[in-house]
Structure formats: structure tokens, C-alpha cells
mmCIF file of C-alpha atoms in Angstrom:
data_model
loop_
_atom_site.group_PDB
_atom_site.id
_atom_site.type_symbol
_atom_site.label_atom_id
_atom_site.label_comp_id
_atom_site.label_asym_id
_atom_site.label_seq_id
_atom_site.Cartn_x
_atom_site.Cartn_y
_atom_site.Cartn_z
ATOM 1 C CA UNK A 1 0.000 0.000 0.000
ATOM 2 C CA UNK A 2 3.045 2.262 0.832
ATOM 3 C CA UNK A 3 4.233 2.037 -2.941
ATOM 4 C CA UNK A 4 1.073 2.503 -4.132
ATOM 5 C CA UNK A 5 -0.129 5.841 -2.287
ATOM 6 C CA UNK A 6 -2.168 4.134 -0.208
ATOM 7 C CA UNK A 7 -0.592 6.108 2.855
ATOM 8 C CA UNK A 8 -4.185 5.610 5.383
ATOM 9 C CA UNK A 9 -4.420 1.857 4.783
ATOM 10 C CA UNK A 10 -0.593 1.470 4.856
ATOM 11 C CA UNK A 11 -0.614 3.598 8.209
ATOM 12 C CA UNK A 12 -2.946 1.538 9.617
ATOM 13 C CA UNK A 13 -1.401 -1.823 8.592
ATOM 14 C CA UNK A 14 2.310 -1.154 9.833
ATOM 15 C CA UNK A 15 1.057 0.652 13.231
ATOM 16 C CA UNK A 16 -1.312 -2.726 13.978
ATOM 17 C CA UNK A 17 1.846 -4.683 12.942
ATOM 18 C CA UNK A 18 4.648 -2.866 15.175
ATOM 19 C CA UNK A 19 2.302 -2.638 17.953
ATOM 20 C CA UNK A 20 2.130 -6.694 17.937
ATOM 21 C CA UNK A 21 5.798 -6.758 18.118
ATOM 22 C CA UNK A 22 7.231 -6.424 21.740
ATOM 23 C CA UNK A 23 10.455 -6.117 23.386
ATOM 24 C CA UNK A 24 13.952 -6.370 22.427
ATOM 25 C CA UNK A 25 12.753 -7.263 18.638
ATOM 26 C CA UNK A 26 10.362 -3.525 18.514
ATOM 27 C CA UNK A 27 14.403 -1.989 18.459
ATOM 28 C CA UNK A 28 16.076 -4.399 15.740
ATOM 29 C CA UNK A 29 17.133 -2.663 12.927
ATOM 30 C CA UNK A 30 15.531 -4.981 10.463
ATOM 31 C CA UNK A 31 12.004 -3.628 11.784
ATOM 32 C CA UNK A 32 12.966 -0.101 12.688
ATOM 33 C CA UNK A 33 12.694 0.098 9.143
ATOM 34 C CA UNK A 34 8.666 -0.243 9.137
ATOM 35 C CA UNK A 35 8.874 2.822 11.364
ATOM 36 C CA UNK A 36 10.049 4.329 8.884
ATOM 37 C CA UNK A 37 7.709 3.331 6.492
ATOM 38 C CA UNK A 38 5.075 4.468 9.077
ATOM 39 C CA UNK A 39 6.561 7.874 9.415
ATOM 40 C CA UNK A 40 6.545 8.650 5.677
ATOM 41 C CA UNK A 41 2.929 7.356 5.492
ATOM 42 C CA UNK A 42 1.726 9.740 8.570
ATOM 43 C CA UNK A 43 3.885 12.670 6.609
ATOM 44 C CA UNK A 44 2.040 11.585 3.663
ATOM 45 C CA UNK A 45 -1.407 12.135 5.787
ATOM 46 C CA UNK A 46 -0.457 15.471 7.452
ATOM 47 C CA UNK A 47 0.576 13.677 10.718
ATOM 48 C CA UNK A 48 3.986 15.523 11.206
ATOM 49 C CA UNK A 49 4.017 15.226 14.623
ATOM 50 C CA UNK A 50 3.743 11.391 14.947
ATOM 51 C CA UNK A 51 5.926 11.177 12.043
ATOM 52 C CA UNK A 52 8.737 13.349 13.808
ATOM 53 C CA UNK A 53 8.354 11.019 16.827
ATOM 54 C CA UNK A 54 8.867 7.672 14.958
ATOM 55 C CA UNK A 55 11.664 9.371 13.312
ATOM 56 C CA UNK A 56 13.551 10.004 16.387
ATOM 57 C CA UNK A 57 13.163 6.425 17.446
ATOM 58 C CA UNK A 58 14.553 5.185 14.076
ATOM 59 C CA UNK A 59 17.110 8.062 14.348
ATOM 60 C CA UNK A 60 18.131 6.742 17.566
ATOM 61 C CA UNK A 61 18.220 2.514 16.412
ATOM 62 C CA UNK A 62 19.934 3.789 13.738
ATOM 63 C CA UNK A 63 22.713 5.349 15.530
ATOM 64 C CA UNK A 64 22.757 2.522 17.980
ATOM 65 C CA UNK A 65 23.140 -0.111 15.236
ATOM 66 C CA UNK A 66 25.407 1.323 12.800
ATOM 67 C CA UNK A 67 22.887 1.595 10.458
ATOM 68 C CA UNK A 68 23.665 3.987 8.417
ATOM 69 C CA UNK A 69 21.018 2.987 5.374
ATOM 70 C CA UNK A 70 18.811 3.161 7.951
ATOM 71 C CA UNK A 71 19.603 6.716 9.054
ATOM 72 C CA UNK A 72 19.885 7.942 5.624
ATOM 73 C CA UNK A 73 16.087 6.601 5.179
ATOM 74 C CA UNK A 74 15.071 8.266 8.378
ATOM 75 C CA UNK A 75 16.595 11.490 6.233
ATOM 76 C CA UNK A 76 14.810 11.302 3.299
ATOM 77 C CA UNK A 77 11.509 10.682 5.375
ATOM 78 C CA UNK A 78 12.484 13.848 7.752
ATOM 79 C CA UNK A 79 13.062 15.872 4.466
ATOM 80 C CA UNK A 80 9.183 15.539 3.366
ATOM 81 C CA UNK A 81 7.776 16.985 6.668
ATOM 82 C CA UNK A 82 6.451 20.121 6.355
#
């Protein structure tokens, strides 16, 4: 749905799926990057706030990780905020 513009059913599909996720595994890196997918599809909806708060989370994963793919993602997604 993300790839498609689809940003409201995409929202609510990766928020139902990272809030079923607990623990050590919600800060991986390999599913920080559905935050970030959520982020850009909240920017997409106007949510900038929520958006800005998921970044910082995948911001801070990121840094923790080394992931610097990651980071750069968390970028591009902080770039289309208003």
C-alpha cells in the first residue's frame, strides 16, 4: 500500500503490525525500518508530529546499530515533513 499511495491503509497496517511486536525485537534494525515506512505514510497524511516522533526512534536505532542505510532513510523521510 506504501508504494502505491495508499498512505491511510498502509498507516494503519504497519502501526497494527509494530504494535504486535514487543520487546527487544520492537528496536532491531531490520524492523525499525517499518517505522520508517510508518513515518513517511503519517507525513504523507499530514501527521507531522507522529511522524517526527517515529523518526527520532529510528534516528536513535539507527545510531545505535550502525545503520547507516537506515539513518539515511530516516533522512529522506524527515526531508518531506512540512
Amino acid at each position: 500500500h506504501l508504494l502505491l499511495g495508499r498512505w491511510e491503509t498502509a498507516a494503519e497496517l504497519l502501526a497494527d503490525g509494530l504494535g504486535a511486536v514487543d520487546g527487544e525485537i520492537r528496536r532491531s534494525e531490520w524492523l525499525t525500518w517499518y517505522a520508517a515506512d510508518l513515518a513517511e505514510a503519517l507525513a504523507q497524511l499530514g501527521e507531522d508530529d507522529a511522524a517526527r516522533g517515529l523518526l527520532d526512534e529510528v534516528e536513535e536505532i539507527a545510531a545505535a546499530t550502525g545503520g547507516e542505510r537506515l539513518a539515511s532513510r530516516a533522512a529522506d523521510v524527515a526531508d518531506g515533513l512540512r
